């Protein structure tokens, strides 16, 4: 999020942008962003191709071939979406016409776009996916960050060796003490 101006910024930090505390906070955006979903309303705060606002992935990931030939790669949704007579129109400019073999991807793309219904009653919203209400909580973020990956205890490494039973017992005990904090 951008501190000044009350707006948000969904780009990753690259280079020498910002100073001090806020630069360090912005570097954590990639981790934070995994648990945020952008909900479309007006579209003035959401990047059309780069932000995750319709589904689980950004449009540039869903339709990479169309993203490559798009003219406005950094446009917001409001710059591309027009509303005329209660109908939503998508005004996307490409650098070339569609070839015969590309028509199905264009049809899928536009079919996907025209299935989206923005909520025009409010501003664009960042929805926190880890809580039911969509509001951020430190507790939910902490739990997500501290989740232990599913580690399998290495039974085969212990019991398949042709070593003395006393050594295997000691080895198993040492491994158990090492992995016990990860399991709990």
PDB file of C-alpha atoms in Angstrom:
ATOM      1  CA  UNK A   1       0.000   0.000   0.000  1.00  0.00           C
ATOM      2  CA  UNK A   2       1.165   3.489  -0.686  1.00  0.00           C
ATOM      3  CA  UNK A   3       1.429   5.553   2.473  1.00  0.00           C
ATOM      4  CA  UNK A   4       0.785   8.968   1.031  1.00  0.00           C
ATOM      5  CA  UNK A   5      -2.440   9.749  -0.787  1.00  0.00           C
ATOM      6  CA  UNK A   6      -4.547   6.954   0.729  1.00  0.00           C
ATOM      7  CA  UNK A   7      -4.215   4.771  -2.356  1.00  0.00           C
ATOM      8  CA  UNK A   8      -2.742   1.309  -2.769  1.00  0.00           C
ATOM      9  CA  UNK A   9       0.101   0.119  -4.918  1.00  0.00           C
ATOM     10  CA  UNK A  10       0.204  -3.511  -5.998  1.00  0.00           C
ATOM     11  CA  UNK A  11       3.605  -3.518  -7.675  1.00  0.00           C
ATOM     12  CA  UNK A  12       6.604  -5.273  -6.146  1.00  0.00           C
ATOM     13  CA  UNK A  13       9.439  -3.072  -4.923  1.00  0.00           C
ATOM     14  CA  UNK A  14      12.381  -2.977  -7.313  1.00  0.00           C
ATOM     15  CA  UNK A  15      15.469  -0.848  -7.126  1.00  0.00           C
ATOM     16  CA  UNK A  16      15.982   2.108  -4.828  1.00  0.00           C
ATOM     17  CA  UNK A  17      12.331   3.169  -4.501  1.00  0.00           C
ATOM     18  CA  UNK A  18      11.462   4.595  -1.081  1.00  0.00           C
ATOM     19  CA  UNK A  19      13.443   4.926   2.078  1.00  0.00           C
ATOM     20  CA  UNK A  20      13.624   3.428   5.519  1.00  0.00           C
ATOM     21  CA  UNK A  21      10.700   1.695   7.153  1.00  0.00           C
ATOM     22  CA  UNK A  22       8.190   2.000   4.312  1.00  0.00           C
ATOM     23  CA  UNK A  23      10.602   0.538   1.785  1.00  0.00           C
ATOM     24  CA  UNK A  24      11.092  -2.457   4.054  1.00  0.00           C
ATOM     25  CA  UNK A  25       7.328  -2.827   4.514  1.00  0.00           C
ATOM     26  CA  UNK A  26       6.733  -2.651   0.750  1.00  0.00           C
ATOM     27  CA  UNK A  27       9.252  -5.437   0.164  1.00  0.00           C
ATOM     28  CA  UNK A  28       6.836  -7.760   1.969  1.00  0.00           C
ATOM     29  CA  UNK A  29       4.092  -7.127  -0.588  1.00  0.00           C
ATOM     30  CA  UNK A  30       4.735 -10.378  -2.459  1.00  0.00           C
ATOM     31  CA  UNK A  31       3.978 -12.442   0.646  1.00  0.00           C
ATOM     32  CA  UNK A  32       1.019 -10.287   1.690  1.00  0.00           C
ATOM     33  CA  UNK A  33      -0.436 -10.294  -1.825  1.00  0.00           C
ATOM     34  CA  UNK A  34      -0.945 -14.083  -1.769  1.00  0.00           C
ATOM     35  CA  UNK A  35      -3.795 -13.609   0.695  1.00  0.00           C
ATOM     36  CA  UNK A  36      -5.480 -10.602  -0.944  1.00  0.00           C
ATOM     37  CA  UNK A  37      -8.136 -10.600  -3.625  1.00  0.00           C
ATOM     38  CA  UNK A  38      -9.080  -7.381  -5.396  1.00  0.00           C
ATOM     39  CA  UNK A  39     -12.811  -6.871  -5.890  1.00  0.00           C
ATOM     40  CA  UNK A  40     -13.794  -4.797  -8.877  1.00  0.00           C
ATOM     41  CA  UNK A  41     -16.117  -1.825  -8.709  1.00  0.00           C
ATOM     42  CA  UNK A  42     -14.962   1.266 -10.586  1.00  0.00           C
ATOM     43  CA  UNK A  43     -11.589  -0.203 -11.536  1.00  0.00           C
ATOM     44  CA  UNK A  44      -9.497   2.923 -11.024  1.00  0.00           C
ATOM     45  CA  UNK A  45      -7.160   1.188  -8.565  1.00  0.00           C
ATOM     46  CA  UNK A  46      -6.784  -2.171 -10.290  1.00  0.00           C
ATOM     47  CA  UNK A  47      -4.306  -2.924 -13.086  1.00  0.00           C
ATOM     48  CA  UNK A  48      -6.163  -4.713 -15.876  1.00  0.00           C
ATOM     49  CA  UNK A  49      -3.412  -7.146 -16.863  1.00  0.00           C
ATOM     50  CA  UNK A  50      -1.163  -7.224 -13.788  1.00  0.00           C
ATOM     51  CA  UNK A  51      -3.431  -7.497 -10.740  1.00  0.00           C
ATOM     52  CA  UNK A  52      -5.416 -10.509  -9.569  1.00  0.00           C
ATOM     53  CA  UNK A  53      -8.991  -9.218  -9.747  1.00  0.00           C
ATOM     54  CA  UNK A  54     -10.960 -11.862 -11.660  1.00  0.00           C
ATOM     55  CA  UNK A  55     -10.170 -15.342 -10.453  1.00  0.00           C
ATOM     56  CA  UNK A  56      -7.000 -16.631  -8.842  1.00  0.00           C
ATOM     57  CA  UNK A  57      -4.441 -15.344 -11.332  1.00  0.00           C
ATOM     58  CA  UNK A  58      -3.709 -12.151 -13.215  1.00  0.00           C
ATOM     59  CA  UNK A  59      -4.950 -11.865 -16.802  1.00  0.00           C
ATOM     60  CA  UNK A  60      -1.365 -11.671 -18.066  1.00  0.00           C
ATOM     61  CA  UNK A  61      -0.838 -15.173 -16.635  1.00  0.00           C
ATOM     62  CA  UNK A  62      -4.165 -16.545 -17.881  1.00  0.00           C
ATOM     63  CA  UNK A  63      -3.751 -15.151 -21.410  1.00  0.00           C
ATOM     64  CA  UNK A  64      -0.002 -14.596 -22.001  1.00  0.00           C
ATOM     65  CA  UNK A  65      -0.251 -14.538 -25.800  1.00  0.00           C
ATOM     66  CA  UNK A  66      -2.865 -11.764 -25.686  1.00  0.00           C
ATOM     67  CA  UNK A  67      -0.884  -9.846 -23.079  1.00  0.00           C
ATOM     68  CA  UNK A  68       2.128  -9.825 -25.413  1.00  0.00           C
ATOM     69  CA  UNK A  69       0.164  -8.080 -28.162  1.00  0.00           C
ATOM     70  CA  UNK A  70      -1.781  -5.694 -25.887  1.00  0.00           C
ATOM     71  CA  UNK A  71      -1.057  -1.986 -26.393  1.00  0.00           C
ATOM     72  CA  UNK A  72      -1.834  -0.793 -22.865  1.00  0.00           C
ATOM     73  CA  UNK A  73      -0.024  -3.241 -20.607  1.00  0.00           C
ATOM     74  CA  UNK A  74      -0.184  -0.950 -17.551  1.00  0.00           C
ATOM     75  CA  UNK A  75      -3.761   0.292 -17.976  1.00  0.00           C
ATOM     76  CA  UNK A  76      -6.227   0.187 -15.115  1.00  0.00           C
ATOM     77  CA  UNK A  77      -9.555  -1.575 -15.456  1.00  0.00           C
ATOM     78  CA  UNK A  78     -11.370   1.790 -15.535  1.00  0.00           C
ATOM     79  CA  UNK A  79      -9.311   2.830 -18.584  1.00  0.00           C
ATOM     80  CA  UNK A  80     -10.422  -0.279 -20.474  1.00  0.00           C
ATOM     81  CA  UNK A  81     -13.939  -0.830 -19.120  1.00  0.00           C
ATOM     82  CA  UNK A  82     -16.723   1.433 -20.364  1.00  0.00           C
ATOM     83  CA  UNK A  83     -20.326   1.459 -19.227  1.00  0.00           C
ATOM     84  CA  UNK A  84     -22.892   2.552 -21.789  1.00  0.00           C
ATOM     85  CA  UNK A  85     -26.604   2.184 -21.161  1.00  0.00           C
ATOM     86  CA  UNK A  86     -26.054  -0.213 -18.279  1.00  0.00           C
ATOM     87  CA  UNK A  87     -23.895  -2.471 -20.447  1.00  0.00           C
ATOM     88  CA  UNK A  88     -20.205  -3.127 -19.844  1.00  0.00           C
ATOM     89  CA  UNK A  89     -17.957  -2.711 -22.875  1.00  0.00           C
ATOM     90  CA  UNK A  90     -14.305  -3.766 -22.890  1.00  0.00           C
ATOM     91  CA  UNK A  91     -12.157  -1.493 -25.051  1.00  0.00           C
ATOM     92  CA  UNK A  92      -8.890  -3.411 -25.373  1.00  0.00           C
ATOM     93  CA  UNK A  93      -6.442  -2.432 -28.092  1.00  0.00           C
ATOM     94  CA  UNK A  94      -4.051  -4.969 -29.547  1.00  0.00           C
ATOM     95  CA  UNK A  95      -1.032  -4.355 -31.764  1.00  0.00           C
ATOM     96  CA  UNK A  96      -2.267  -6.731 -34.464  1.00  0.00           C
ATOM     97  CA  UNK A  97      -5.383  -8.449 -35.721  1.00  0.00           C
ATOM     98  CA  UNK A  98      -6.180 -11.999 -34.643  1.00  0.00           C
ATOM     99  CA  UNK A  99      -5.023 -14.837 -36.874  1.00  0.00           C
ATOM    100  CA  UNK A 100      -7.291 -17.791 -37.576  1.00  0.00           C
ATOM    101  CA  UNK A 101      -5.545 -19.968 -34.998  1.00  0.00           C
ATOM    102  CA  UNK A 102      -5.862 -17.229 -32.324  1.00  0.00           C
ATOM    103  CA  UNK A 103      -9.603 -16.638 -32.632  1.00  0.00           C
ATOM    104  CA  UNK A 104     -10.502 -19.245 -30.007  1.00  0.00           C
ATOM    105  CA  UNK A 105      -8.217 -17.615 -27.398  1.00  0.00           C
ATOM    106  CA  UNK A 106      -9.737 -14.203 -28.184  1.00  0.00           C
ATOM    107  CA  UNK A 107     -13.237 -15.684 -27.870  1.00  0.00           C
ATOM    108  CA  UNK A 108     -12.358 -17.322 -24.537  1.00  0.00           C
ATOM    109  CA  UNK A 109     -10.820 -14.073 -23.306  1.00  0.00           C
ATOM    110  CA  UNK A 110     -13.803 -11.899 -24.189  1.00  0.00           C
ATOM    111  CA  UNK A 111     -16.238 -14.534 -22.924  1.00  0.00           C
ATOM    112  CA  UNK A 112     -14.408 -14.511 -19.614  1.00  0.00           C
ATOM    113  CA  UNK A 113     -14.432 -10.703 -19.433  1.00  0.00           C
ATOM    114  CA  UNK A 114     -18.123 -10.368 -20.245  1.00  0.00           C
ATOM    115  CA  UNK A 115     -18.978 -12.861 -17.499  1.00  0.00           C
ATOM    116  CA  UNK A 116     -17.598 -10.438 -14.885  1.00  0.00           C
ATOM    117  CA  UNK A 117     -20.118  -8.245 -13.076  1.00  0.00           C
ATOM    118  CA  UNK A 118     -18.543  -5.426 -11.052  1.00  0.00           C
ATOM    119  CA  UNK A 119     -20.218  -4.115  -7.918  1.00  0.00           C
ATOM    120  CA  UNK A 120     -20.817  -0.490  -8.907  1.00  0.00           C
ATOM    121  CA  UNK A 121     -22.091   0.501  -5.445  1.00  0.00           C
ATOM    122  CA  UNK A 122     -18.692   0.894  -3.792  1.00  0.00           C
ATOM    123  CA  UNK A 123     -15.011   1.574  -4.444  1.00  0.00           C
ATOM    124  CA  UNK A 124     -12.538  -1.122  -5.449  1.00  0.00           C
ATOM    125  CA  UNK A 125     -11.811  -3.271  -2.415  1.00  0.00           C
ATOM    126  CA  UNK A 126      -8.897  -5.353  -1.185  1.00  0.00           C
ATOM    127  CA  UNK A 127     -10.462  -8.485   0.293  1.00  0.00           C
ATOM    128  CA  UNK A 128      -8.430 -10.395   2.894  1.00  0.00           C
ATOM    129  CA  UNK A 129      -9.017 -14.058   2.047  1.00  0.00           C
ATOM    130  CA  UNK A 130      -7.949 -15.537   5.390  1.00  0.00           C
ATOM    131  CA  UNK A 131     -10.943 -14.180   7.318  1.00  0.00           C
ATOM    132  CA  UNK A 132     -14.605 -14.599   6.537  1.00  0.00           C
ATOM    133  CA  UNK A 133     -15.331 -10.863   6.630  1.00  0.00           C
ATOM    134  CA  UNK A 134     -12.513  -9.840   4.313  1.00  0.00           C
ATOM    135  CA  UNK A 135     -10.848  -7.600   6.878  1.00  0.00           C
ATOM    136  CA  UNK A 136      -7.184  -7.979   7.685  1.00  0.00           C
ATOM    137  CA  UNK A 137      -6.190  -9.441  11.034  1.00  0.00           C
ATOM    138  CA  UNK A 138      -2.668  -9.811  12.330  1.00  0.00           C
ATOM    139  CA  UNK A 139      -3.597 -13.165  13.864  1.00  0.00           C
ATOM    140  CA  UNK A 140      -4.691 -14.683  10.532  1.00  0.00           C
ATOM    141  CA  UNK A 141      -1.595 -13.390   8.740  1.00  0.00           C
ATOM    142  CA  UNK A 142       0.691 -14.697  11.497  1.00  0.00           C
ATOM    143  CA  UNK A 143      -0.932 -18.133  11.305  1.00  0.00           C
ATOM    144  CA  UNK A 144      -0.486 -18.192   7.533  1.00  0.00           C
ATOM    145  CA  UNK A 145       3.179 -17.219   7.827  1.00  0.00           C
ATOM    146  CA  UNK A 146       3.965 -19.761  10.536  1.00  0.00           C
ATOM    147  CA  UNK A 147       2.289 -22.774   8.968  1.00  0.00           C
ATOM    148  CA  UNK A 148       4.690 -25.681   8.936  1.00  0.00           C
ATOM    149  CA  UNK A 149       4.912 -27.571   5.669  1.00  0.00           C
ATOM    150  CA  UNK A 150       3.810 -31.179   5.800  1.00  0.00           C
ATOM    151  CA  UNK A 151       7.024 -32.947   6.692  1.00  0.00           C
ATOM    152  CA  UNK A 152       7.100 -36.697   6.477  1.00  0.00           C
ATOM    153  CA  UNK A 153       9.126 -38.498   9.097  1.00  0.00           C
ATOM    154  CA  UNK A 154      12.000 -40.350   7.327  1.00  0.00           C
ATOM    155  CA  UNK A 155      11.151 -43.873   8.496  1.00  0.00           C
ATOM    156  CA  UNK A 156      12.737 -45.573   5.492  1.00  0.00           C
ATOM    157  CA  UNK A 157      16.093 -43.918   6.052  1.00  0.00           C
ATOM    158  CA  UNK A 158      16.153 -45.264   9.589  1.00  0.00           C
ATOM    159  CA  UNK A 159      14.790 -48.775   9.319  1.00  0.00           C
ATOM    160  CA  UNK A 160      16.080 -49.878   5.890  1.00  0.00           C
ATOM    161  CA  UNK A 161      19.767 -49.541   6.764  1.00  0.00           C
ATOM    162  CA  UNK A 162      21.905 -52.545   7.581  1.00  0.00           C
ATOM    163  CA  UNK A 163      23.255 -51.093  10.776  1.00  0.00           C
ATOM    164  CA  UNK A 164      23.270 -52.235  14.367  1.00  0.00           C
ATOM    165  CA  UNK A 165      19.907 -51.895  16.142  1.00  0.00           C
ATOM    166  CA  UNK A 166      21.415 -49.711  18.893  1.00  0.00           C
ATOM    167  CA  UNK A 167      22.732 -47.261  16.301  1.00  0.00           C
ATOM    168  CA  UNK A 168      19.395 -47.163  14.510  1.00  0.00           C
ATOM    169  CA  UNK A 169      17.581 -46.454  17.777  1.00  0.00           C
ATOM    170  CA  UNK A 170      19.957 -43.605  18.584  1.00  0.00           C
ATOM    171  CA  UNK A 171      19.675 -42.244  15.031  1.00  0.00           C
ATOM    172  CA  UNK A 172      15.870 -42.423  15.188  1.00  0.00           C
ATOM    173  CA  UNK A 173      15.843 -40.617  18.538  1.00  0.00           C
ATOM    174  CA  UNK A 174      18.069 -37.834  17.202  1.00  0.00           C
ATOM    175  CA  UNK A 175      15.889 -37.390  14.122  1.00  0.00           C
ATOM    176  CA  UNK A 176      12.736 -37.405  16.228  1.00  0.00           C
ATOM    177  CA  UNK A 177      14.118 -34.632  18.450  1.00  0.00           C
ATOM    178  CA  UNK A 178      15.070 -32.645  15.377  1.00  0.00           C
ATOM    179  CA  UNK A 179      11.688 -32.931  13.622  1.00  0.00           C
ATOM    180  CA  UNK A 180       9.464 -32.842  16.713  1.00  0.00           C
ATOM    181  CA  UNK A 181       9.350 -29.005  16.854  1.00  0.00           C
ATOM    182  CA  UNK A 182       8.326 -28.936  13.175  1.00  0.00           C
ATOM    183  CA  UNK A 183       5.513 -31.413  13.720  1.00  0.00           C
ATOM    184  CA  UNK A 184       4.057 -29.716  16.802  1.00  0.00           C
TER     185      UNK A 184
END
